[in-house]
Coordinates of C-alpha atoms and ligand atoms in Angstrom, one line a residue:
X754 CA 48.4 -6.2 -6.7
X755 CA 48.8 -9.6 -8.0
X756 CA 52.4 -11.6 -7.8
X757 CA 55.3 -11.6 -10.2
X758 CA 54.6 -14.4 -12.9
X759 CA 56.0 -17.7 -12.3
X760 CA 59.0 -19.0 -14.7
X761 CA 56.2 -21.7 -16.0
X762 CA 53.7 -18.5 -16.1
X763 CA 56.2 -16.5 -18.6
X764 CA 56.8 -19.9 -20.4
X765 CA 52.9 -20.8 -20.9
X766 CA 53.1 -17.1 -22.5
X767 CA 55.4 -17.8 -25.0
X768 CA 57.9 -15.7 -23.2
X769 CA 61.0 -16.3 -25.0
X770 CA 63.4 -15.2 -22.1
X771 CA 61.8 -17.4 -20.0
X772 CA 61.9 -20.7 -22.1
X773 CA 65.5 -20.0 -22.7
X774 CA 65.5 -19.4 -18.9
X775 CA 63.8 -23.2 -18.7
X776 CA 65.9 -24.9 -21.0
X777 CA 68.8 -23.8 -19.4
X778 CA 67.8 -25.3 -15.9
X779 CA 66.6 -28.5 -17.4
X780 CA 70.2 -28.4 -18.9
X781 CA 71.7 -28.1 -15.6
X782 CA 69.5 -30.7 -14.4
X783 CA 68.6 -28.2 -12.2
X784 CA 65.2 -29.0 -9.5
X785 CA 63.7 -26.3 -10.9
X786 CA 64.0 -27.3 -14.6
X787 CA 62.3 -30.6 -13.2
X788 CA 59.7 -28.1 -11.4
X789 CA 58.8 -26.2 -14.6
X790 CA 58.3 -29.8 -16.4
X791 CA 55.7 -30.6 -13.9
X792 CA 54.1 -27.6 -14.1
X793 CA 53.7 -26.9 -17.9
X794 CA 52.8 -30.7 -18.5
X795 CA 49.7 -30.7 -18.8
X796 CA 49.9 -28.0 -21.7
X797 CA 52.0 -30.2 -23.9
X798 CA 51.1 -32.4 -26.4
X799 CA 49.4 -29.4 -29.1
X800 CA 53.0 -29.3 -30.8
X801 CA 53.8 -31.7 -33.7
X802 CA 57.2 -33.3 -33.0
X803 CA 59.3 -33.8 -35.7
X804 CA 62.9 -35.9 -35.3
X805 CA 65.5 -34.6 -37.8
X806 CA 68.7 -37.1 -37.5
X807 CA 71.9 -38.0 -39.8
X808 CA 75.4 -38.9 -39.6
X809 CA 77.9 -35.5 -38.9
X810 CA 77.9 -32.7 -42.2
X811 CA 74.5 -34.6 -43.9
X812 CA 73.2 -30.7 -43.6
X813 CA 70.7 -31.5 -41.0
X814 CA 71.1 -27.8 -39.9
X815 CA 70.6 -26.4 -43.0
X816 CA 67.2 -28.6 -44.2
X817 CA 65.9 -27.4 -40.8
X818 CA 66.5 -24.0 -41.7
X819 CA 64.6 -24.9 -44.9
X820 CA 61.8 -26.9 -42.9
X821 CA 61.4 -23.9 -40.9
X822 CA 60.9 -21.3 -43.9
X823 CA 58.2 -23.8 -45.1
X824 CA 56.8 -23.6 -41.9
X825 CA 56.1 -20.0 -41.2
X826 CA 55.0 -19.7 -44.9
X827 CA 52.1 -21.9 -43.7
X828 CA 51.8 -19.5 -40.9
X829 CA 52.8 -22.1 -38.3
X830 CA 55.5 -21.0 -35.4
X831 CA 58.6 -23.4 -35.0
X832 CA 60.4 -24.3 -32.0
X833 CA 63.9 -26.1 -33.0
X834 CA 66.0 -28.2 -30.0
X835 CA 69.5 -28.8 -32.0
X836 CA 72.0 -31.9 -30.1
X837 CA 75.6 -30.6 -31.2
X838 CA 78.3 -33.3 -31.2
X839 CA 80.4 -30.9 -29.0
X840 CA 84.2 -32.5 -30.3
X841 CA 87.0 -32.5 -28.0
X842 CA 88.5 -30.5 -30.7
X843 CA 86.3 -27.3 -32.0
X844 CA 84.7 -27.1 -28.5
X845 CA 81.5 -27.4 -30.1
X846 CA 79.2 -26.2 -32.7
X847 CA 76.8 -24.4 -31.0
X848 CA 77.3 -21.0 -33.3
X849 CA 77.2 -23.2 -36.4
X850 CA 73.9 -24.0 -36.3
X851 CA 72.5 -20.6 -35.0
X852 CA 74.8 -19.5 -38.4
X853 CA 73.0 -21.9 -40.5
X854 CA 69.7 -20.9 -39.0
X855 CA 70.5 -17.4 -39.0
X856 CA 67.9 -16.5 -41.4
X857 CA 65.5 -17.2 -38.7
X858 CA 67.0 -15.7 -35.7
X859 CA 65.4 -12.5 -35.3
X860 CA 62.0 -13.7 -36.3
X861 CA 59.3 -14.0 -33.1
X862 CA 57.7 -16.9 -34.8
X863 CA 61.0 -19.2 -34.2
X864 CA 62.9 -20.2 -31.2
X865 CA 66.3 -22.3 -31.7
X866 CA 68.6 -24.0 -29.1
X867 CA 71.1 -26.0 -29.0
X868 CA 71.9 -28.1 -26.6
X869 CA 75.5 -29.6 -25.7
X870 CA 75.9 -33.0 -25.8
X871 CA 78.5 -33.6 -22.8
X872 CA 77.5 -33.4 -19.3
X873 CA 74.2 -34.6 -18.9
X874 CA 74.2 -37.5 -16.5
X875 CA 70.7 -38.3 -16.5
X876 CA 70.6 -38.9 -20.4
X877 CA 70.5 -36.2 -23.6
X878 CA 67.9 -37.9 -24.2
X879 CA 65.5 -36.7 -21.4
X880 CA 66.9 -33.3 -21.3
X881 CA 66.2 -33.4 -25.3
X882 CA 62.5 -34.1 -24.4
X883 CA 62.1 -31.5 -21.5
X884 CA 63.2 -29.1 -23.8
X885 CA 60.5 -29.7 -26.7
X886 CA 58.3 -29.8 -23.9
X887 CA 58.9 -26.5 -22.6
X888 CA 58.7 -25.3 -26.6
X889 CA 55.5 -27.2 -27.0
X890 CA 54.2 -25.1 -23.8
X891 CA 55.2 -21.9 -25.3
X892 CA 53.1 -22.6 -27.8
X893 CA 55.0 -23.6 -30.9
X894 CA 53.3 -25.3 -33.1
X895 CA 56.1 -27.5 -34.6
X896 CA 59.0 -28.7 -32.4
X897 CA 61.9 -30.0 -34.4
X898 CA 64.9 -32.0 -32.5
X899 CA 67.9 -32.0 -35.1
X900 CA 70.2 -35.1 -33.5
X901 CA 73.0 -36.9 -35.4
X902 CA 72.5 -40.1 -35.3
X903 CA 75.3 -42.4 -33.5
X904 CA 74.7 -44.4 -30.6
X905 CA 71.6 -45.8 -28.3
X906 CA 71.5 -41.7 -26.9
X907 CA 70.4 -40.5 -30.4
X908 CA 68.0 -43.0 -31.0
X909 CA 66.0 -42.3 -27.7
X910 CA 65.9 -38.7 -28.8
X911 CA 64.6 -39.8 -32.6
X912 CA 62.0 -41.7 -29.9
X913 CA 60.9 -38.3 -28.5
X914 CA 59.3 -37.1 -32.1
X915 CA 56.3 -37.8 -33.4
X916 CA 57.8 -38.4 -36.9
X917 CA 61.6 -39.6 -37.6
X918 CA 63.3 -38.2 -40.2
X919 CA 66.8 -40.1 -41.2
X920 CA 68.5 -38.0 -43.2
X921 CA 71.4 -39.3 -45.6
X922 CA 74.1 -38.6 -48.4
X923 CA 75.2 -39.9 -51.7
X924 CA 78.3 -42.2 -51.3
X925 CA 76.6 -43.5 -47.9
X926 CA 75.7 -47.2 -49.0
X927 CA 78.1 -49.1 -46.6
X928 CA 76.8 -46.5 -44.0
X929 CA 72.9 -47.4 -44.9
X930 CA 73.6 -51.7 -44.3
X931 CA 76.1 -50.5 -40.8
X932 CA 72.5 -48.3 -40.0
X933 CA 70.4 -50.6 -40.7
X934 CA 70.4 -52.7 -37.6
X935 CA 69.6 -49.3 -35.8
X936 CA 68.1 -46.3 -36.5
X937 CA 66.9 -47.4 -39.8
X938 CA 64.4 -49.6 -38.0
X939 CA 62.4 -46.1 -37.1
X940 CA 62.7 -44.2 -39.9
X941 CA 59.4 -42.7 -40.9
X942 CA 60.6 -40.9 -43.6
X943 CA 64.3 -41.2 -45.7
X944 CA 65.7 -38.2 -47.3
X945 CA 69.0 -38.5 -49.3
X946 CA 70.4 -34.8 -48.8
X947 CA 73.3 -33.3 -51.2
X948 CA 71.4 -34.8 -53.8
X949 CA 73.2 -32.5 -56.1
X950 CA 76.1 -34.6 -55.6
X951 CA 76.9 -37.5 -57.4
X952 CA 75.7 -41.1 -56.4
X953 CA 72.2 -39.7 -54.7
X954 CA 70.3 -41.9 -56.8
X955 CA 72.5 -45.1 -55.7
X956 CA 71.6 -44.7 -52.3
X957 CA 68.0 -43.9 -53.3
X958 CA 68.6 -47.6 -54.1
X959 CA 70.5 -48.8 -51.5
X960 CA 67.9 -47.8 -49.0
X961 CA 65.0 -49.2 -51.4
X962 CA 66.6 -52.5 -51.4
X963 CA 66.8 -52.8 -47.5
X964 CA 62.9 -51.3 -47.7
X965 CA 61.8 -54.3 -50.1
X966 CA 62.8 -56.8 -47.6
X967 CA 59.9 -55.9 -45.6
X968 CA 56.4 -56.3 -47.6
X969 CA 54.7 -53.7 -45.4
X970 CA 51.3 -55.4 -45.3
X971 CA 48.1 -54.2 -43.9
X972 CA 48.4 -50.6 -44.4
X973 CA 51.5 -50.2 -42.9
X974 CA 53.4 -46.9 -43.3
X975 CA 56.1 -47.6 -45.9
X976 CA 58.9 -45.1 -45.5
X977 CA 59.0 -42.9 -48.6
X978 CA 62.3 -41.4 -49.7
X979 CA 62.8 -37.8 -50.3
X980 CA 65.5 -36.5 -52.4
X981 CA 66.8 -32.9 -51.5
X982 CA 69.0 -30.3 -51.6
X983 CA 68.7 -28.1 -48.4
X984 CA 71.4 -25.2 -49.7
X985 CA 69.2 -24.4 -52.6
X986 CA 65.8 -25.3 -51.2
X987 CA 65.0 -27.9 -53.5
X988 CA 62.8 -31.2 -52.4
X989 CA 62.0 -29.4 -49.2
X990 CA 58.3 -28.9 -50.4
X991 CA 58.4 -32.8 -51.2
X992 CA 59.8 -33.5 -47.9
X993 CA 57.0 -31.3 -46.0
X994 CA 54.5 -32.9 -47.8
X995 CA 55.9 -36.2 -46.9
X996 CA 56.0 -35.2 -43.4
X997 CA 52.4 -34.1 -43.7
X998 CA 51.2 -37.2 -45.1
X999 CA 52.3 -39.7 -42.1
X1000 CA 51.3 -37.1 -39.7
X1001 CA 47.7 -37.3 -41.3
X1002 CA 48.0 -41.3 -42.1
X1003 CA 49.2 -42.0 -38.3
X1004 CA 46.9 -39.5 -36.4
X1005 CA 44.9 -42.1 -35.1
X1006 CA 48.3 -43.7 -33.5
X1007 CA 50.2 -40.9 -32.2
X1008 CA 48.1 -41.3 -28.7
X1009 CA 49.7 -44.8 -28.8
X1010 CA 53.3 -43.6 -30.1
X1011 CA 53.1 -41.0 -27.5
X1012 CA 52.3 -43.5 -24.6
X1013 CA 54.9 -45.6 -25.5
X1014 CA 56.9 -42.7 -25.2
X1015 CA 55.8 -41.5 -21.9
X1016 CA 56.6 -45.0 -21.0
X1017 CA 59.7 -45.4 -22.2
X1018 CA 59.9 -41.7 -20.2
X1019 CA 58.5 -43.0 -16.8
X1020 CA 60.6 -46.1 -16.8
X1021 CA 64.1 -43.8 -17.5
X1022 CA 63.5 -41.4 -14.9
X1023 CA 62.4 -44.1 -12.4
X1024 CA 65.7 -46.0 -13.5
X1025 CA 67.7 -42.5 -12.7
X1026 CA 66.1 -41.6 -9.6
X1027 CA 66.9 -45.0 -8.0
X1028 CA 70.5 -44.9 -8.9
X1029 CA 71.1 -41.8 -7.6
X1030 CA 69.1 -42.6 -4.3
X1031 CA 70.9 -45.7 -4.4
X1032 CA 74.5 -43.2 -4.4
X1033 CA 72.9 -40.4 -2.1
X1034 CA 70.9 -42.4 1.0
X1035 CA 72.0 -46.5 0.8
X1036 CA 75.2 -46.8 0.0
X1037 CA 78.0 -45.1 2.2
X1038 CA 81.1 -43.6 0.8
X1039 CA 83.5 -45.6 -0.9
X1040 CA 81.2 -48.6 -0.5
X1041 CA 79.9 -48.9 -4.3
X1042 CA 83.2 -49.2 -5.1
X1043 CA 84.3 -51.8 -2.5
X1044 CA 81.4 -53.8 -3.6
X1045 CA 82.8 -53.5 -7.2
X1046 CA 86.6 -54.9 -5.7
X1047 CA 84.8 -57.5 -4.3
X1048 CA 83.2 -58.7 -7.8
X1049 CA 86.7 -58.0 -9.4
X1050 CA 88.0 -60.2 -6.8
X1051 CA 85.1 -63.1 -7.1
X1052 CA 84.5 -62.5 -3.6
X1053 CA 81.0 -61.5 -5.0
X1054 CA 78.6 -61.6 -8.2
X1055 CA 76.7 -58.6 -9.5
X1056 CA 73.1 -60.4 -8.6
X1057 CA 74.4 -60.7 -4.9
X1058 CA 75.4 -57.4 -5.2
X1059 CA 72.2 -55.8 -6.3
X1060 CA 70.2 -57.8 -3.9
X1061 CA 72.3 -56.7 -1.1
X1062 CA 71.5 -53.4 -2.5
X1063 CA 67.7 -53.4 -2.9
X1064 CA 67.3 -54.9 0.6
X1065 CA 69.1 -51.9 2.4
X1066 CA 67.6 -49.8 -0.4
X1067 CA 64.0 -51.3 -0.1
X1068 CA 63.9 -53.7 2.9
X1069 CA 60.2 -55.5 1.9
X1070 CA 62.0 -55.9 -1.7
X1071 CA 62.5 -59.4 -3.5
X1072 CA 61.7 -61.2 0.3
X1073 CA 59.3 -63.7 -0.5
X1074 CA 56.4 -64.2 1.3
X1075 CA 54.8 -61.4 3.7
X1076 CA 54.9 -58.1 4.7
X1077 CA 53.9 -57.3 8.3
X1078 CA 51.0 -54.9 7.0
X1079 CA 49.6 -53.8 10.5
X1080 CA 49.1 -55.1 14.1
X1081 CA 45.3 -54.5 15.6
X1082 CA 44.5 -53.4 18.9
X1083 CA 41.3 -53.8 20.6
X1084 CA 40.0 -50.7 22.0
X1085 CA 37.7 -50.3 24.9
X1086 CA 37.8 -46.5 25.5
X1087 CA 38.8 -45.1 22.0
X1088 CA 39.4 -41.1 23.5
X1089 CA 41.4 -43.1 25.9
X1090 CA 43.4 -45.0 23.4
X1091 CA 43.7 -41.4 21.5
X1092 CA 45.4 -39.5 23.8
X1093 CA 47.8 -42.2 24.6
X1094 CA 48.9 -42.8 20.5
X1095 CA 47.8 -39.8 19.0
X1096 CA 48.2 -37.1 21.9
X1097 CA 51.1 -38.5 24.5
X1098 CA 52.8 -40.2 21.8
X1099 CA 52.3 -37.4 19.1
X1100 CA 51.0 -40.2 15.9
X1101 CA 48.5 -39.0 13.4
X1102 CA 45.8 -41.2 13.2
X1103 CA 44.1 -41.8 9.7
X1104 CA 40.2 -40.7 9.4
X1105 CA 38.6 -43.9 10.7
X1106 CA 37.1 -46.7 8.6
X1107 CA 33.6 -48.2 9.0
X1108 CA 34.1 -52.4 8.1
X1109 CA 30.4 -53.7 8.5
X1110 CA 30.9 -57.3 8.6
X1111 CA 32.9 -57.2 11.5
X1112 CA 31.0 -54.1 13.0
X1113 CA 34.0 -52.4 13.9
X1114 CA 35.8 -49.1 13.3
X1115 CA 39.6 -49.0 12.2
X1116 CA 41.6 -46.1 12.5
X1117 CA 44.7 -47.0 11.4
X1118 CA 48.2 -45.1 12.8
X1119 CA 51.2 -45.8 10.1
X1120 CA 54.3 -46.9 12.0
X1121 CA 57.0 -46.9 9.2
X1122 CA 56.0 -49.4 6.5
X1123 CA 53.6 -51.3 8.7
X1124 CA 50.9 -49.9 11.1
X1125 CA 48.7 -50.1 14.3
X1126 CA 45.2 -50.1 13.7
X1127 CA 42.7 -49.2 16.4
X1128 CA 39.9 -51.1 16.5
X1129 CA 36.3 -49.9 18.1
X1130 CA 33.6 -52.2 18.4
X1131 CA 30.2 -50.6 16.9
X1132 CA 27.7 -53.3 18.3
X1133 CA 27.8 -55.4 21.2
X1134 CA 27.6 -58.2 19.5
X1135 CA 31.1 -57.1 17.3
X1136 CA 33.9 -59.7 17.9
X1137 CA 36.1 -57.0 19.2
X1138 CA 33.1 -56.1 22.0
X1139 CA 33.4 -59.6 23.1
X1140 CA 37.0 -59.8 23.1
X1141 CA 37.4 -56.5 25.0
X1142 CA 34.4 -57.9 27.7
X1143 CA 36.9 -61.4 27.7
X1144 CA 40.0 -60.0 27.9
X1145 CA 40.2 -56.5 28.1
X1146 CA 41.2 -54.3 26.1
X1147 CA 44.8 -55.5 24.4
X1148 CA 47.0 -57.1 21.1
X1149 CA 44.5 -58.7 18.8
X1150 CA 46.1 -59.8 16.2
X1151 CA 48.8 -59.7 13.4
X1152 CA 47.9 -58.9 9.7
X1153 CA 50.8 -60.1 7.4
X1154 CA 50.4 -58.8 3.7
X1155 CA 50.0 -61.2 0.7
X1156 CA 50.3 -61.4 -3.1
X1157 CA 47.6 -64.1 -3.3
X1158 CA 45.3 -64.8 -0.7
X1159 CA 43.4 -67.5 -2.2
X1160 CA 47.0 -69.1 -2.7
X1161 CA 47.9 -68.3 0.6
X1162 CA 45.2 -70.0 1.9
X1163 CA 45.1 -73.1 -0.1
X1164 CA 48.7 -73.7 0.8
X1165 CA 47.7 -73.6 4.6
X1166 CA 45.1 -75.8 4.1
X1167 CA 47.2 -78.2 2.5
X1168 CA 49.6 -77.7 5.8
X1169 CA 46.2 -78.7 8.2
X1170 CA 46.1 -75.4 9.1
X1171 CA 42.7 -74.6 11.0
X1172 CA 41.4 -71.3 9.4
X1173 CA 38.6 -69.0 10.5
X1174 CA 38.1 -68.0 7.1
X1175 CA 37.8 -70.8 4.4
X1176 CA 37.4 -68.1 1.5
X1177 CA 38.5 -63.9 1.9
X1178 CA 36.0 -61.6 2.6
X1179 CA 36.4 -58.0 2.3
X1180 CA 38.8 -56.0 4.6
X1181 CA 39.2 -52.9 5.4
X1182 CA 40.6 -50.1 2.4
X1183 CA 39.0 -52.8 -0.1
X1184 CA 41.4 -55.4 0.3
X1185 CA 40.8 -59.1 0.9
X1186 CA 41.0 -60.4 4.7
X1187 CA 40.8 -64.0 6.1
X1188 CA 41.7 -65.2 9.7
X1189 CA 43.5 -67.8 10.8
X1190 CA 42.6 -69.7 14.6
X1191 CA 45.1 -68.9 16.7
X1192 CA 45.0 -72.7 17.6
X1193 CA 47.1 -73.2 15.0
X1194 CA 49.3 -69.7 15.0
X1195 CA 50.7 -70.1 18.5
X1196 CA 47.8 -68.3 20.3
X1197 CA 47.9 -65.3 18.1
X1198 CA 44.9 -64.4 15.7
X1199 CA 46.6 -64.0 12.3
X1200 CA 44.8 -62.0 9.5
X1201 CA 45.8 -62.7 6.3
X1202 CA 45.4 -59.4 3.6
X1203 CA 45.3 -59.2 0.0
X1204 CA 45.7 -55.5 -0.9
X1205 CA 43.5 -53.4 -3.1
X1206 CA 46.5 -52.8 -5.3
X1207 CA 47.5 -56.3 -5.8
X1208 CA 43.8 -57.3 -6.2
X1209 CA 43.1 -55.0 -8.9
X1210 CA 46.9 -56.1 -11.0
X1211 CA 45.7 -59.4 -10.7
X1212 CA 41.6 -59.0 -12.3
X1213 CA 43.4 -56.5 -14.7
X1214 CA 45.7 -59.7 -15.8
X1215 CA 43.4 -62.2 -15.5
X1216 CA 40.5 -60.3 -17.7
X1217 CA 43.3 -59.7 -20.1
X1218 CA 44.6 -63.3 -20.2
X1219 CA 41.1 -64.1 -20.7
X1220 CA 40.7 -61.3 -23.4
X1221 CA 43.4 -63.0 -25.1
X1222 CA 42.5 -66.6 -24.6
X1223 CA 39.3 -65.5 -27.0
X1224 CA 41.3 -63.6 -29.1
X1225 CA 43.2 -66.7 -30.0
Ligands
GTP143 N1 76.4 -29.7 -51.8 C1 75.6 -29.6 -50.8 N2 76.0 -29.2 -49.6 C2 75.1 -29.2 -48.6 C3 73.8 -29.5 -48.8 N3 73.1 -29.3 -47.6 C4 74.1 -28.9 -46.7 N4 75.3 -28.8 -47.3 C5 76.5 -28.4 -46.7 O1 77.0 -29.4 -45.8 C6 77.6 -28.8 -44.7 C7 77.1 -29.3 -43.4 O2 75.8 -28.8 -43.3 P1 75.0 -28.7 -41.9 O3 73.6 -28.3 -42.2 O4 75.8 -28.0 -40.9 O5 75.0 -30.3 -41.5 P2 74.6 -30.9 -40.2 O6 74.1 -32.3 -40.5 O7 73.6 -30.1 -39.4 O8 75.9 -31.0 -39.4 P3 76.2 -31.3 -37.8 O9 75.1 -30.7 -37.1 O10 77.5 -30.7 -37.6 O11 76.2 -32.8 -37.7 C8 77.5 -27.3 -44.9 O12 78.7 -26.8 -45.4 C9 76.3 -27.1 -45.8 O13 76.4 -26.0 -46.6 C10 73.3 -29.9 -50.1 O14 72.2 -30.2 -50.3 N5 74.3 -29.9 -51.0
MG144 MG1 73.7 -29.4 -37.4

């Protein structure tokens, strides 16, 4: 008897229930709705996004409605995400646009939602993007996100499409220069809706004039603009086949556009999950709010504020210099030394590590942010054999972590430092390692380590740096 399906299962399956079910939790900002993200990720990406936004009334809803009909006449199934500007006043418009849309309601081939605009502390436009995600999982084949477009919230979500539609009105002229500084910058394609109202064609030229400015060079895509009427149906063709056309002339960017994107994505949720760690686990109650009286008061400044923050929050964070990274031990007996750290004191010891030029084993024990790392001579003639036959078993020495070894070490041999290593050899977990004599470190044997991590950033910059340098 096999198990229940999963609420991702029933979504990968185009379960309708189910992806209402999703949206709804991603809504909430709900774990879960984060949960069924993760898990239906890796079937995204098959859906073509398209971003439908507009001032308030330009008939978004009702050119959707039309987009949609064009849609399922070319046999494709549409998933629709719809951002209501829920007004104080009306309490919403979430039945308008299932009205407007009705046509489509009871067909399989379509799934609409709207989605509130109020209450979403982590951004619409994230929740916006889950939910075309969970649409694009269900296997739609087109997502459209209707949005009107206002503020920086609306732009994001135009981000989230793979094509932006801006869609406009006659008698909007003043509105196309106030847009211009915003969304007009990612327009992909203009329509000029209502055209059967008068003054469509003086917008047509109101938008062509702020079009001209730019020469779009290079086969650039030049924005085309669509005239249409969405209540009768007519330009709705011309604005699929616009739609068409980019999709075709930019498939070889939408991997890039959709990068940027995730991105864009990774960078917002990072931002979120900080803040809110920041309110949950580092700060106590009342205290963000004392800190803020204390900036009202000049007592403070916001920069002091957030360092304060980031070193209780992160205590290695924006502290020049080192890191303690681990402290070595030398080990006679290693069982011995294992059931004293791992056994008696309860530590879980890492698989050991082989490192051949100083013929030893490491296994390394983390200890909060730093560790202890046993070390286990292999040969007799290993320097930990001959410290261990010296001075027993004991402290060997003190490994501090560095951004740059090779300027770490040039800067202690500027101080008449006496080092073991002139130039870093290869460490354990392949980082870089170089010793300094414990002559010159107050009798303690200090290793100096340049992680794998920050080893690889830096080639990565340098071999673009040097990419460029050509370039130029
Ligand atoms: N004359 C005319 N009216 C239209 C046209 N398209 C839409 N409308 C009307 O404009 C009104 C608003 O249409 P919607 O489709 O709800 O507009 P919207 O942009 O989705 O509105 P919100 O989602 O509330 O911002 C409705 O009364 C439509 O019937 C058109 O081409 N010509
Ligand atoms: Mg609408």
């Amino acid at each position: 008897m096999s198990a229940a399906p999963t609420l991702s299962e029933r979504v990968l399956q185009g379960d309708p229930r189910a992806v209402a079910r999703a949206i709804s939790l991603i809504e909430d900002e709900a774990p879960q709705g984060a949960d069924v993200v993760r898990r239906v990720f890796a079937h995204t990406g098959r859906a073509y996004l398209i971003g439908i936004t507009g001032s308030p009334g330009a008939g978004k809803s009702t050119l959707v409605d039309r987009l949609i009909g064009e849609l399922r006449r070319s046999g494709r199934t549409v998933g629709v995400v719809a951002v209501d500007p829920t007004s104080p006043y009306s309490g919403g418009a979430i039945l308008g646009d299932r009205v407007r849309m009705q046509a489509h309601v009871a067909d399989p081939g379509v799934f609409i939602r709207s989605m509130a605009t109020r209450g979403h502390l982590g951004g619409l436009a994230r929740a916006t993007a889950e939910a075309a995600q969970v649409l694009d999982a269900s296997g739609k084949d087109v997502v459209v996100i209707e949005t009107v477009g206002v503020g920086q919230d609306e732009i994001d979500i135009v981000r989230t499409a793979d094509v932006s539609v801006v869609t406009l009105v006659p008698g909007s002229g003043d509105e196309v220069q106030a847009l211009k500084a915003g969304i007009m910058e990612i327009a992909d394609i203009f329509v000029v809706n209502k055209a059967d109202r008068e003054g469509a064609d003086r917008t047509v030229a109101s938008i062509e004039a702020l079009l001209s400015l730019d020469a779009y060079g290079d086969g650039r895509w030049r924005p085309p603009i669509v005239k249409t009427e969405a209540t009768t149906g007519k330009g709705v063709a011309d604005l699929m086949a616009a739609i068409e056309r980019f999709r075709a002339q930019t498939a070889a960017t939408l991997g890039e556009r959709r990068r940027a994107r995730a991105e864009f994505r990774v960078r917002e949720l990072m931002a979120h999950r900080f803040v809110d760690y920041v309110g949950r686990d580092v700060l106590g109650a009342g205290e963000f709010a004392a800190m803020l009286d204390r900036i009202a008061a000049r007592e403070t400044d916001p920069y002091s504020v957030v360092d304060e923050i980031f070193g209780r929050a992160i205590p290695a964070a924006g502290r020049a210099g080192a890191a303690l990274d681990h402290i070595g031990i030398a080990v006679g007996d290693l069982e011995e030394a294992l059931a004293f750290y791992r056994d008696a004191l309860g530590l879980e010891v890492d698989a050991p590590e082989t490192v051949a030029s100083q013929r030893v084993r490491a296994h390394f024990i983390p200890a909060g942010a730093a560790a202890l790392e046993l070390l286990e001579a292999t040969s007799d003639d290993s320097p930990i054999a001959k410290y261990v036959a010296r001075r027993g078993p004991g402290l060997h020495h003190v490994t501090l972590r560095v951004d740059d070894i090779r300027a770490s070490l040039a800067r202690l041999r500027d101080h008449g430092v006496r080092l073991i290593d002139e130039t870093p050899r290869p460490g354990a977990h392949g980082s870089l390692v170089a010793f300094v004599h414990p002559s010159s470190a107050h009798g303690v044997l200090v290793e100096l380590k340049e992680a794998k991590e920050a080893k690889e950033a830096k080639e990565l910059k340098e071999a673009k740096e040097a990419k460029e340098a050509k370039e130029r």
